[in-house]
mmCIF file of C-alpha atoms and ligand atoms in Angstrom:
data_model
loop_
_atom_site.group_PDB
_atom_site.id
_atom_site.type_symbol
_atom_site.label_atom_id
_atom_site.label_comp_id
_atom_site.label_asym_id
_atom_site.label_seq_id
_atom_site.Cartn_x
_atom_site.Cartn_y
_atom_site.Cartn_z
ATOM 1 C CA MET A 1283 108.141 70.406 120.327
ATOM 2 C CA ASN A 1284 104.746 71.345 118.996
ATOM 3 C CA ASN A 1285 104.291 69.143 115.921
ATOM 4 C CA ASN A 1286 101.587 71.341 114.499
ATOM 5 C CA PHE A 1287 104.121 73.631 112.777
ATOM 6 C CA LEU A 1288 103.701 74.957 109.300
ATOM 7 C CA SER A 1289 105.445 72.526 106.989
ATOM 8 C CA GLU A 1290 107.665 73.608 104.130
ATOM 9 C CA ASP A 1291 105.022 72.456 101.610
ATOM 10 C CA GLU A 1292 102.420 74.622 103.389
ATOM 11 C CA ILE A 1293 104.767 77.576 103.387
ATOM 12 C CA ASN A 1294 105.332 77.073 99.668
ATOM 13 C CA ALA A 1295 101.619 76.818 99.010
ATOM 14 C CA LEU A 1296 100.969 80.018 100.996
ATOM 15 C CA ARG A 1297 103.689 81.835 99.137
ATOM 16 C CA SER A 1298 102.327 80.699 95.761
ATOM 17 C CA GLN A 1299 99.004 82.399 96.874
ATOM 18 C CA THR A 1300 100.724 85.708 97.405
ATOM 19 C CA ARG A 1301 101.775 87.435 94.226
ATOM 20 C CA GLY A 1302 104.203 89.716 96.091
ATOM 21 C CA CYS A 1303 106.325 86.736 97.256
ATOM 22 C CA LYS A 1304 107.440 86.201 93.683
ATOM 23 C CA ASP A 1305 109.358 89.438 93.267
ATOM 24 C CA ILE A 1306 110.347 90.826 96.584
ATOM 25 C CA ILE A 1307 111.632 89.912 99.936
ATOM 26 C CA HIS A 1308 109.160 91.577 102.242
ATOM 27 C CA PHE A 1309 110.328 92.094 105.821
ATOM 28 C CA ASN A 1310 108.014 95.001 106.452
ATOM 29 C CA ASN A 1311 104.984 93.160 107.803
ATOM 30 C CA ALA A 1312 104.848 95.379 110.818
ATOM 31 C CA GLY A 1313 104.282 98.251 108.362
ATOM 32 C CA SER A 1314 101.915 96.523 105.915
ATOM 33 C CA SER A 1315 102.115 92.891 104.904
ATOM 34 C CA LEU A 1316 101.637 91.375 101.443
ATOM 35 C CA ASN A 1317 97.975 90.555 100.853
ATOM 36 C CA PRO A 1318 96.983 87.025 99.900
ATOM 37 C CA ASP A 1319 95.735 86.978 96.266
ATOM 38 C CA VAL A 1320 92.268 85.983 97.370
ATOM 39 C CA VAL A 1321 91.984 89.139 99.495
ATOM 40 C CA ILE A 1322 92.853 91.446 96.644
ATOM 41 C CA ASP A 1323 90.552 89.460 94.219
ATOM 42 C CA THR A 1324 87.668 89.775 96.747
ATOM 43 C CA VAL A 1325 88.144 93.589 96.859
ATOM 44 C CA VAL A 1326 88.573 94.131 93.127
ATOM 45 C CA ASP A 1327 85.679 91.840 92.181
ATOM 46 C CA TYR A 1328 83.415 93.692 94.634
ATOM 47 C CA LEU A 1329 84.432 97.075 93.192
ATOM 48 C CA GLN A 1330 83.741 95.718 89.633
ATOM 49 C CA GLU A 1331 80.379 94.653 90.786
ATOM 50 C CA GLU A 1332 79.649 98.022 92.371
ATOM 51 C CA ALA A 1333 80.644 99.743 89.116
ATOM 52 C CA THR A 1334 78.322 97.389 87.106
ATOM 53 C CA TYR A 1335 75.298 97.171 89.357
ATOM 54 C CA GLY A 1336 75.412 100.093 91.724
ATOM 55 C CA GLY A 1337 76.833 100.523 95.255
ATOM 56 C CA TYR A 1338 73.719 100.051 97.304
ATOM 57 C CA GLU A 1339 72.434 97.223 95.087
ATOM 58 C CA THR A 1340 75.695 95.361 95.428
ATOM 59 C CA GLU A 1341 75.681 95.847 99.187
ATOM 60 C CA ASN A 1342 72.169 94.393 99.387
ATOM 61 C CA LYS A 1343 73.220 91.359 97.334
ATOM 62 C CA HIS A 1344 76.283 90.714 99.573
ATOM 63 C CA TYR A 1345 74.724 91.614 102.897
ATOM 64 C CA GLU A 1346 75.550 88.257 104.581
ATOM 65 C CA ARG A 1347 79.183 88.346 103.250
ATOM 66 C CA ILE A 1348 79.619 91.813 104.769
ATOM 67 C CA GLU A 1349 78.207 90.514 108.125
ATOM 68 C CA ASP A 1350 80.631 87.650 107.848
ATOM 69 C CA THR A 1351 83.523 90.163 108.273
ATOM 70 C CA TYR A 1352 82.239 90.948 111.804
ATOM 71 C CA ARG A 1353 81.890 87.193 112.523
ATOM 72 C CA PHE A 1354 85.431 86.420 111.360
ATOM 73 C CA ILE A 1355 86.940 89.265 113.292
ATOM 74 C CA ALA A 1356 85.016 88.216 116.366
ATOM 75 C CA LYS A 1357 86.186 84.633 115.953
ATOM 76 C CA LEU A 1358 89.813 85.835 115.456
ATOM 77 C CA ILE A 1359 89.846 87.440 118.957
ATOM 78 C CA GLY A 1360 87.332 85.157 120.784
ATOM 79 C CA ALA A 1361 84.620 87.895 120.936
ATOM 80 C CA GLU A 1362 80.956 88.189 119.887
ATOM 81 C CA LYS A 1363 79.977 89.735 116.656
ATOM 82 C CA GLU A 1364 78.053 92.358 118.605
ATOM 83 C CA GLU A 1365 81.293 93.542 120.164
ATOM 84 C CA ILE A 1366 83.046 94.463 116.925
ATOM 85 C CA ALA A 1367 83.138 97.847 115.152
ATOM 86 C CA LEU A 1368 85.013 98.510 111.980
ATOM 87 C CA PHE A 1369 87.326 101.410 111.280
ATOM 88 C CA GLU A 1370 89.799 102.639 108.700
ATOM 89 C CA ASN A 1371 92.805 102.222 111.009
ATOM 90 C CA ALA A 1372 93.818 101.341 114.541
ATOM 91 C CA SER A 1373 94.322 104.966 115.673
ATOM 92 C CA ALA A 1374 90.685 105.838 114.892
ATOM 93 C CA ALA A 1375 89.542 102.697 116.683
ATOM 94 C CA TRP A 1376 91.685 103.369 119.745
ATOM 95 C CA GLN A 1377 90.778 107.109 119.966
ATOM 96 C CA THR A 1378 87.111 106.422 119.486
ATOM 97 C CA ALA A 1379 87.168 104.193 122.527
ATOM 98 C CA PHE A 1380 89.479 106.302 124.592
ATOM 99 C CA LYS A 1381 87.735 109.583 123.932
ATOM 100 C CA GLY A 1382 84.438 107.936 124.609
ATOM 101 C CA LEU A 1383 85.423 107.250 128.209
ATOM 102 C CA THR A 1384 84.663 109.689 130.955
ATOM 103 C CA PHE A 1385 87.471 110.822 133.310
ATOM 104 C CA ALA A 1386 87.385 113.254 136.175
ATOM 105 C CA GLU A 1387 90.150 115.436 137.537
ATOM 106 C CA GLY A 1388 92.409 113.298 139.837
ATOM 107 C CA ASP A 1389 91.660 110.074 137.972
ATOM 108 C CA GLU A 1390 94.719 108.015 137.032
ATOM 109 C CA ILE A 1391 95.585 105.995 133.933
ATOM 110 C CA ILE A 1392 98.417 103.455 133.895
ATOM 111 C CA THR A 1393 100.381 102.709 130.721
ATOM 112 C CA SER A 1394 103.770 101.284 129.676
ATOM 113 C CA GLU A 1395 106.841 102.496 127.871
ATOM 114 C CA LEU A 1396 105.854 100.619 124.749
ATOM 115 C CA GLU A 1397 102.774 102.764 124.103
ATOM 116 C CA TYR A 1398 102.270 103.861 120.531
ATOM 117 C CA VAL A 1399 102.607 107.558 119.574
ATOM 118 C CA SER A 1400 98.866 108.076 118.621
ATOM 119 C CA ASN A 1401 97.805 106.734 121.958
ATOM 120 C CA LEU A 1402 100.325 108.940 123.798
ATOM 121 C CA ILE A 1403 98.701 111.932 122.063
ATOM 122 C CA GLY A 1404 95.425 110.863 123.598
ATOM 123 C CA LEU A 1405 97.065 110.425 126.993
ATOM 124 C CA ALA A 1406 98.826 113.786 126.720
ATOM 125 C CA ASP A 1407 95.414 115.468 125.975
ATOM 126 C CA ILE A 1408 93.760 113.939 128.981
ATOM 127 C CA GLN A 1409 96.662 114.874 131.258
ATOM 128 C CA LYS A 1410 95.928 118.483 130.447
ATOM 129 C CA LYS A 1411 92.479 117.946 132.047
ATOM 130 C CA GLY A 1412 93.982 116.958 135.309
ATOM 131 C CA VAL A 1413 94.134 113.127 134.812
ATOM 132 C CA LYS A 1414 97.376 111.666 135.932
ATOM 133 C CA VAL A 1415 99.155 109.224 133.547
ATOM 134 C CA VAL A 1416 101.485 106.744 135.272
ATOM 135 C CA VAL A 1417 104.076 104.963 133.136
ATOM 136 C CA ILE A 1418 105.327 101.571 134.251
ATOM 137 C CA ASN A 1419 108.765 101.108 132.801
ATOM 138 C CA ASN A 1420 110.104 97.703 131.830
ATOM 139 C CA ASP A 1421 112.832 96.295 134.092
ATOM 140 C CA GLU A 1422 116.482 95.923 133.203
ATOM 141 C CA HIS A 1423 115.771 92.720 131.264
ATOM 142 C CA GLY A 1424 113.124 94.469 129.138
ATOM 143 C CA ASP A 1425 110.280 92.709 130.971
ATOM 144 C CA PHE A 1426 107.136 94.383 132.202
ATOM 145 C CA PRO A 1427 107.202 94.453 136.065
ATOM 146 C CA LEU A 1428 103.751 93.131 137.058
ATOM 147 C CA GLY A 1429 104.460 93.798 140.751
ATOM 148 C CA LYS A 1430 105.009 97.438 140.001
ATOM 149 C CA LEU A 1431 101.818 97.638 138.038
ATOM 150 C CA GLU A 1432 99.908 96.193 141.006
ATOM 151 C CA ALA A 1433 101.574 98.493 143.358
ATOM 152 C CA ALA A 1434 100.762 101.480 141.235
ATOM 153 C CA ILE A 1435 97.031 100.740 141.231
ATOM 154 C CA SER A 1436 95.131 103.110 143.601
ATOM 155 C CA PRO A 1437 91.496 103.872 144.215
ATOM 156 C CA HIS A 1438 91.999 106.648 141.600
ATOM 157 C CA THR A 1439 93.060 104.228 138.802
ATOM 158 C CA LYS A 1440 90.397 104.233 136.118
ATOM 159 C CA LEU A 1441 92.162 102.662 133.223
ATOM 160 C CA ILE A 1442 95.111 100.441 132.275
ATOM 161 C CA ALA A 1443 95.957 101.060 128.601
ATOM 162 C CA VAL A 1444 98.846 99.119 127.089
ATOM 163 C CA THR A 1445 100.332 98.303 123.679
ATOM 164 C CA HIS A 1446 100.855 94.553 123.331
ATOM 165 C CA ILE A 1447 103.568 94.620 120.704
ATOM 166 C CA PRO A 1448 105.316 97.907 120.072
ATOM 167 C CA SER A 1449 105.957 99.512 116.700
ATOM 168 C CA SER A 1450 109.679 99.663 117.011
ATOM 169 C CA GLY A 1451 110.782 96.762 119.221
ATOM 170 C CA GLY A 1452 110.878 93.016 119.388
ATOM 171 C CA GLY A 1453 109.692 92.780 123.025
ATOM 172 C CA MET A 1454 106.121 92.588 124.191
ATOM 173 C CA ILE A 1455 103.855 93.134 127.134
ATOM 174 C CA PRO A 1456 102.242 90.197 129.075
ATOM 175 C CA ILE A 1457 98.651 91.189 128.295
ATOM 176 C CA GLU A 1458 97.027 88.103 129.915
ATOM 177 C CA ALA A 1459 98.872 88.674 133.250
ATOM 178 C CA ILE A 1460 98.027 92.350 133.175
ATOM 179 C CA GLY A 1461 94.399 91.436 132.508
ATOM 180 C CA LYS A 1462 94.322 89.286 135.638
ATOM 181 C CA ILE A 1463 95.512 92.238 137.717
ATOM 182 C CA ALA A 1464 93.092 94.633 136.071
ATOM 183 C CA ALA A 1465 90.170 92.222 136.680
ATOM 184 C CA LYS A 1466 91.250 91.679 140.340
ATOM 185 C CA HIS A 1467 91.221 95.471 140.929
ATOM 186 C CA LYS A 1468 88.167 96.037 138.756
ATOM 187 C CA VAL A 1469 90.038 98.544 136.546
ATOM 188 C CA LEU A 1470 89.033 99.117 132.890
ATOM 189 C CA TYR A 1471 91.586 97.503 130.610
ATOM 190 C CA MET A 1472 92.393 98.574 127.008
ATOM 191 C CA VAL A 1473 94.837 96.818 124.733
ATOM 192 C CA ASP A 1474 96.384 98.139 121.544
ATOM 193 C CA ALA A 1475 96.752 94.919 119.543
ATOM 194 C CA CYS A 1476 97.697 96.673 116.299
ATOM 195 C CA GLN A 1477 100.817 94.575 115.737
ATOM 196 C CA SER A 1478 99.374 91.481 117.334
ATOM 197 C CA ALA A 1479 96.226 90.835 115.195
ATOM 198 C CA GLY A 1480 97.124 88.141 112.743
ATOM 199 C CA GLN A 1481 100.504 87.438 114.399
ATOM 200 C CA TYR A 1482 99.431 86.266 117.878
ATOM 201 C CA PRO A 1483 96.547 84.148 119.050
ATOM 202 C CA ILE A 1484 94.439 86.824 120.732
ATOM 203 C CA ASP A 1485 91.565 85.812 123.021
ATOM 204 C CA VAL A 1486 89.856 88.754 124.646
ATOM 205 C CA LYS A 1487 88.339 86.471 127.299
ATOM 206 C CA GLU A 1488 91.751 85.163 128.316
ATOM 207 C CA ILE A 1489 93.197 88.627 128.232
ATOM 208 C CA GLN A 1490 90.131 89.860 130.181
ATOM 209 C CA CYS A 1491 90.267 93.155 128.396
ATOM 210 C CA ASP A 1492 87.398 95.536 128.012
ATOM 211 C CA ILE A 1493 88.623 97.247 124.832
ATOM 212 C CA LEU A 1494 91.038 96.142 122.107
ATOM 213 C CA SER A 1495 91.970 97.926 118.878
ATOM 214 C CA ALA A 1496 93.836 96.709 115.790
ATOM 215 C CA THR A 1497 94.558 97.344 112.150
ATOM 216 C CA GLY A 1498 94.025 95.014 109.165
ATOM 217 C CA ARG A 1499 97.063 95.926 107.009
ATOM 218 C CA LYS A 1500 99.831 94.532 109.284
ATOM 219 C CA TYR A 1501 99.967 90.879 110.336
ATOM 220 C CA LEU A 1502 96.366 90.252 109.351
ATOM 221 C CA ARG A 1503 97.280 90.792 105.709
ATOM 222 C CA ALA A 1504 94.103 92.745 104.953
ATOM 223 C CA PRO A 1505 94.177 95.795 102.616
ATOM 224 C CA ARG A 1506 95.306 99.166 103.822
ATOM 225 C CA GLY A 1507 92.442 101.370 105.211
ATOM 226 C CA THR A 1508 91.030 98.674 107.502
ATOM 227 C CA GLY A 1509 90.936 98.279 111.274
ATOM 228 C CA PHE A 1510 88.636 97.227 114.102
ATOM 229 C CA LEU A 1511 87.621 97.864 117.630
ATOM 230 C CA PHE A 1512 86.403 95.418 120.297
ATOM 231 C CA VAL A 1513 84.275 96.789 123.075
ATOM 232 C CA LYS A 1514 83.045 94.251 125.623
ATOM 233 C CA LYS A 1515 79.268 94.131 125.691
ATOM 234 C CA ALA A 1516 79.084 94.850 129.424
ATOM 235 C CA ILE A 1517 80.893 98.166 129.077
ATOM 236 C CA GLN A 1518 79.523 99.490 125.810
ATOM 237 C CA ASP A 1519 77.210 101.877 127.730
ATOM 238 C CA GLN A 1520 80.213 103.432 129.549
ATOM 239 C CA LEU A 1521 81.486 104.816 126.282
ATOM 240 C CA SER A 1522 79.922 107.772 124.399
ATOM 241 C CA PRO A 1523 80.189 107.341 120.680
ATOM 242 C CA MET A 1524 82.349 110.155 119.143
ATOM 243 C CA LEU A 1525 80.474 110.543 115.934
ATOM 244 C CA THR A 1526 76.991 109.194 115.334
ATOM 245 C CA ASP A 1527 74.843 108.742 112.257
ATOM 246 C CA PHE A 1528 71.780 106.739 111.423
ATOM 247 C CA LEU A 1529 73.634 103.491 111.566
ATOM 248 C CA ALA A 1530 73.902 103.887 115.351
ATOM 249 C CA ALA A 1531 70.650 105.764 116.067
ATOM 250 C CA SER A 1532 66.979 105.055 115.506
ATOM 251 C CA GLN A 1533 63.751 106.931 116.429
ATOM 252 C CA VAL A 1534 65.647 110.181 115.870
ATOM 253 C CA SER A 1535 63.806 113.403 116.677
ATOM 254 C CA LEU A 1536 64.834 116.744 118.105
ATOM 255 C CA ASN A 1537 64.140 115.296 121.527
ATOM 256 C CA GLY A 1538 66.784 112.582 121.104
ATOM 257 C CA TYR A 1539 67.298 109.095 119.695
ATOM 258 C CA THR A 1540 67.803 105.545 120.646
ATOM 259 C CA LEU A 1541 71.360 104.148 120.359
ATOM 260 C CA ARG A 1542 71.777 100.751 118.867
ATOM 261 C CA GLN A 1543 72.608 97.904 121.221
ATOM 262 C CA ASP A 1544 75.963 96.689 119.823
ATOM 263 C CA ALA A 1545 79.415 98.012 119.167
ATOM 264 C CA ARG A 1546 78.390 99.255 115.675
ATOM 265 C CA ARG A 1547 77.149 102.331 117.544
ATOM 266 C CA PHE A 1548 80.884 103.473 117.351
ATOM 267 C CA GLU A 1549 80.950 103.235 113.555
ATOM 268 C CA LEU A 1550 79.619 105.450 110.824
ATOM 269 C CA TYR A 1551 77.512 103.998 108.021
ATOM 270 C CA GLU A 1552 79.492 105.057 104.983
ATOM 271 C CA LYS A 1553 82.652 103.079 104.409
ATOM 272 C CA SER A 1554 84.223 100.902 101.697
ATOM 273 C CA ARG A 1555 82.201 97.653 101.528
ATOM 274 C CA ALA A 1556 84.999 96.341 99.246
ATOM 275 C CA LEU A 1557 87.601 96.799 101.992
ATOM 276 C CA THR A 1558 85.252 95.431 104.598
ATOM 277 C CA LEU A 1559 85.058 92.204 102.579
ATOM 278 C CA GLY A 1560 88.873 92.208 102.135
ATOM 279 C CA LEU A 1561 89.283 92.494 105.903
ATOM 280 C CA GLY A 1562 86.856 89.602 106.417
ATOM 281 C CA LYS A 1563 88.648 87.389 103.797
ATOM 282 C CA ALA A 1564 92.014 88.154 105.435
ATOM 283 C CA ALA A 1565 90.632 87.176 108.903
ATOM 284 C CA GLU A 1566 89.155 83.925 107.431
ATOM 285 C CA TYR A 1567 92.514 83.194 105.729
ATOM 286 C CA ALA A 1568 94.414 83.561 109.016
ATOM 287 C CA LEU A 1569 91.763 81.486 110.861
ATOM 288 C CA ASN A 1570 92.217 78.729 108.356
ATOM 289 C CA ILE A 1571 95.943 78.538 108.869
ATOM 290 C CA GLY A 1572 95.558 78.797 112.613
ATOM 291 C CA LEU A 1573 96.908 81.601 114.829
ATOM 292 C CA ASP A 1574 98.953 79.298 117.029
ATOM 293 C CA ARG A 1575 100.794 78.020 114.035
ATOM 294 C CA ILE A 1576 101.271 81.501 112.629
ATOM 295 C CA TRP A 1577 102.689 82.774 115.942
ATOM 296 C CA GLN A 1578 105.079 79.742 116.196
ATOM 297 C CA ARG A 1579 106.362 80.301 112.737
ATOM 298 C CA VAL A 1580 106.739 84.099 113.082
ATOM 299 C CA GLN A 1581 108.619 83.788 116.376
ATOM 300 C CA GLY A 1582 110.815 81.128 114.973
ATOM 301 C CA LEU A 1583 111.850 83.185 111.976
ATOM 302 C CA ALA A 1584 112.537 86.297 114.150
ATOM 303 C CA GLU A 1585 114.609 84.200 116.551
ATOM 304 C CA TYR A 1586 116.527 82.743 113.642
ATOM 305 C CA THR A 1587 117.279 86.293 112.439
ATOM 306 C CA ARG A 1588 118.459 87.551 115.840
ATOM 307 C CA THR A 1589 120.855 84.673 116.023
ATOM 308 C CA ALA A 1590 122.087 85.237 112.451
ATOM 309 C CA LEU A 1591 122.498 89.014 112.952
ATOM 310 C CA GLY A 1592 124.428 88.343 116.181
ATOM 311 C CA ASN A 1593 127.134 86.701 114.033
ATOM 312 C CA ILE A 1594 127.674 89.770 111.949
ATOM 313 C CA PRO A 1595 130.448 92.147 113.251
ATOM 314 C CA ASN A 1596 129.128 95.648 113.817
ATOM 315 C CA VAL A 1597 125.478 94.681 113.929
ATOM 316 C CA LYS A 1598 123.604 95.140 117.214
ATOM 317 C CA VAL A 1599 120.177 93.658 117.933
ATOM 318 C CA HIS A 1600 118.015 95.861 120.149
ATOM 319 C CA ASP A 1601 115.223 93.548 121.165
ATOM 320 C CA HIS A 1602 114.577 93.160 124.912
ATOM 321 C CA GLY A 1603 112.414 90.982 127.111
ATOM 322 C CA SER A 1604 111.988 87.279 127.793
ATOM 323 C CA GLU A 1605 109.237 86.859 125.223
ATOM 324 C CA LYS A 1606 109.829 88.312 121.797
ATOM 325 C CA CYS A 1607 107.687 88.748 118.684
ATOM 326 C CA GLY A 1608 108.138 88.780 114.901
ATOM 327 C CA ILE A 1609 109.782 92.252 114.859
ATOM 328 C CA VAL A 1610 113.529 92.295 114.874
ATOM 329 C CA THR A 1611 115.239 95.679 115.449
ATOM 330 C CA PHE A 1612 118.923 96.288 114.896
ATOM 331 C CA SER A 1613 121.497 98.906 113.960
ATOM 332 C CA VAL A 1614 124.950 98.776 112.381
ATOM 333 C CA ASP A 1615 127.796 100.520 114.212
ATOM 334 C CA GLY A 1616 128.975 103.641 112.449
ATOM 335 C CA PHE A 1617 126.028 103.777 109.977
ATOM 336 C CA ASP A 1618 122.783 105.669 110.101
ATOM 337 C CA SER A 1619 119.906 103.205 110.297
ATOM 338 C CA MET A 1620 118.163 105.065 107.424
ATOM 339 C CA VAL A 1621 121.208 104.383 105.231
ATOM 340 C CA VAL A 1622 121.162 100.712 106.158
ATOM 341 C CA LYS A 1623 117.471 100.432 105.486
ATOM 342 C CA ASN A 1624 117.872 102.206 102.112
ATOM 343 C CA LYS A 1625 120.698 99.904 101.070
ATOM 344 C CA LEU A 1626 118.619 96.829 101.860
ATOM 345 C CA VAL A 1627 115.698 98.195 99.969
ATOM 346 C CA GLU A 1628 117.987 98.898 96.958
ATOM 347 C CA HIS A 1629 118.782 95.167 97.096
ATOM 348 C CA GLY A 1630 115.101 94.220 96.894
ATOM 349 C CA ILE A 1631 114.655 93.589 100.685
ATOM 350 C CA ASN A 1632 111.847 95.571 102.230
ATOM 351 C CA VAL A 1633 112.777 96.568 105.764
ATOM 352 C CA SER A 1634 111.734 99.801 107.468
ATOM 353 C CA PHE A 1635 113.271 102.521 109.538
ATOM 354 C CA GLY A 1636 111.975 103.013 113.028
ATOM 355 C CA GLY A 1637 112.441 106.536 114.142
ATOM 356 C CA ALA A 1638 112.064 107.707 117.724
ATOM 357 C CA HIS A 1639 108.603 109.072 116.942
ATOM 358 C CA ALA A 1640 106.590 105.881 116.777
ATOM 359 C CA THR A 1641 107.388 104.499 120.264
ATOM 360 C CA PRO A 1642 108.784 107.665 121.948
ATOM 361 C CA LEU A 1643 109.055 106.498 125.637
ATOM 362 C CA TYR A 1644 110.762 103.247 124.774
ATOM 363 C CA MET A 1645 113.139 104.807 122.237
ATOM 364 C CA GLU A 1646 114.141 107.619 124.593
ATOM 365 C CA LYS A 1647 114.631 105.298 127.521
ATOM 366 C CA ASN A 1648 116.837 102.991 125.501
ATOM 367 C CA GLN A 1649 118.639 105.961 123.855
ATOM 368 C CA LEU A 1650 117.765 104.886 120.365
ATOM 369 C CA GLN A 1651 117.601 107.519 117.654
ATOM 370 C CA GLY A 1652 116.485 105.110 114.939
ATOM 371 C CA ILE A 1653 116.645 101.422 114.211
ATOM 372 C CA VAL A 1654 116.287 99.112 111.260
ATOM 373 C CA ARG A 1655 113.151 97.089 111.638
ATOM 374 C CA ALA A 1656 112.830 93.699 109.932
ATOM 375 C CA SER A 1657 109.441 92.168 110.664
ATOM 376 C CA PHE A 1658 108.623 88.670 109.618
ATOM 377 C CA HIS A 1659 105.570 86.868 108.531
ATOM 378 C CA TYR A 1660 104.974 83.147 108.099
ATOM 379 C CA TYR A 1661 105.504 83.394 104.311
ATOM 380 C CA ASN A 1662 109.055 84.578 104.793
ATOM 381 C CA THR A 1663 111.781 82.012 104.626
ATOM 382 C CA GLU A 1664 115.190 81.290 106.157
ATOM 383 C CA ALA A 1665 116.765 81.576 102.667
ATOM 384 C CA GLU A 1666 115.374 85.192 102.484
ATOM 385 C CA ILE A 1667 116.816 85.969 105.958
ATOM 386 C CA ASN A 1668 120.180 84.450 104.904
ATOM 387 C CA LYS A 1669 120.214 86.709 101.879
ATOM 388 C CA MET A 1670 119.592 89.755 104.058
ATOM 389 C CA CYS A 1671 122.372 88.819 106.378
ATOM 390 C CA SER A 1672 124.858 88.223 103.603
ATOM 391 C CA TYR A 1673 124.091 91.636 102.145
ATOM 392 C CA LEU A 1674 124.560 93.257 105.583
ATOM 393 C CA MET A 1675 127.861 91.343 105.945
ATOM 394 C CA ALA A 1676 129.040 92.431 102.544
ATOM 395 C CA ILE A 1677 128.004 95.996 102.695
ATOM 396 C CA PHE A 1678 128.607 96.843 106.322
ATOM 397 C CA GLY A 1679 130.454 93.982 107.916
ATOM 398 C CA GLY A 1680 133.537 93.846 105.679
ATOM 399 C CA GLY A 1681 132.610 90.392 104.421
ATOM 400 C CA THR A 1682 131.947 89.066 100.942
ATOM 401 C CA MET A 1683 128.629 88.433 99.230
HETATM 402 C C1 PLP B 1934 101.505 99.426 118.084
HETATM 403 C C2 PLP B 1934 100.821 100.303 117.163
HETATM 404 N N1 PLP B 1934 99.622 100.799 117.529
HETATM 405 C C3 PLP B 1934 98.902 101.588 116.736
HETATM 406 C C4 PLP B 1934 99.307 101.874 115.424
HETATM 407 C C5 PLP B 1934 98.478 102.810 114.552
HETATM 408 O O1 PLP B 1934 97.835 102.045 113.556
HETATM 409 P P1 PLP B 1934 97.208 102.907 112.341
HETATM 410 O O2 PLP B 1934 98.264 103.456 111.526
HETATM 411 O O3 PLP B 1934 96.405 101.797 111.702
HETATM 412 O O4 PLP B 1934 96.342 103.902 112.943
HETATM 413 C C6 PLP B 1934 100.555 101.325 115.020
HETATM 414 C C7 PLP B 1934 100.996 101.639 113.621
HETATM 415 O O5 PLP B 1934 102.140 101.402 113.237
HETATM 416 C C8 PLP B 1934 101.242 100.494 115.828
HETATM 417 O O6 PLP B 1934 102.430 99.954 115.445
#
């Protein structure tokens, strides 16, 4: 037993630093988690300062704090500051990297059934240009078959692109093991870590990935409208920036320009400095707690929930795979998952509905139309989970509240 777990006192302290914990039970952390008060105060104070002193003047004053955001994000994933670019969301980060890569007709890309819908749109577009997309399905236990991946790699394979933790499922992909295979075969490797950042201890060197994208608003607890992209230094020149302004280019003339020598070449200059600071503060907050400890707590709460839900008649848990994350998906026999979700929300318990659209390949393969998604963060408690289960029992299981 790892004795570095988050103690009850620490959980209570963290809850007291999150105003949302006072009024609601929030199990929609895979949608957008509750921000720590300090993150919101950072954003609001910065906006007040901009309103009082001017946007550019405030930026100059806080230059180093803004730079710190890149440092904290880099530290969070074991990267260098020069390998980080900021975006408004994970889809923009992923698309910027993917569309920046060059593919030729006959090239192949390997992905998995857990791939997120925005990424599938990019893959569908490239297929139209003669690039073959190969999907490696999970096995009957819900585990990613590494042997099948290795067997699928051919001299035409240019990229392995996987989503680590899916939007609508409790399973996950073994990104470190896949990275070993990608490195062995010298294939570019791209990881969607949108649900992982802030939940799981990511280390891009251990994963051996070339590209990684994530959002701020989910497990990282940053404000909405934040995200980031990691592009390994050694491959930055292999990607063409999608949109370029003066942040990325110098010595601009009609004959051309010089591209800057870090990942910020993939960003545009104008963005919310307040949200940038909020993202940095959230990353610092997570680092102070420790990602190993967060992961242990989140996994523990999710497992506790799966066991508790398993004791309610009519409730079916849909999570597959030998390693599971903080997302728990379930349905109630005879009831539309949207109805179940709405009932819980009416009772002050924020869960979400996972439709077939977010993770289409996985949902179709498992014949799921829609599921209830309860996603846990370290600030959630077993008492909150018990409350959700007794509501479910009372409303749908024929029990009493
Ligand atoms: C696994 C995964 N990847 C990517 C995204 C897209 O993130 P964003 O909405 O920040 O573009 C999501 C959003 O839910 C997601 O769950």
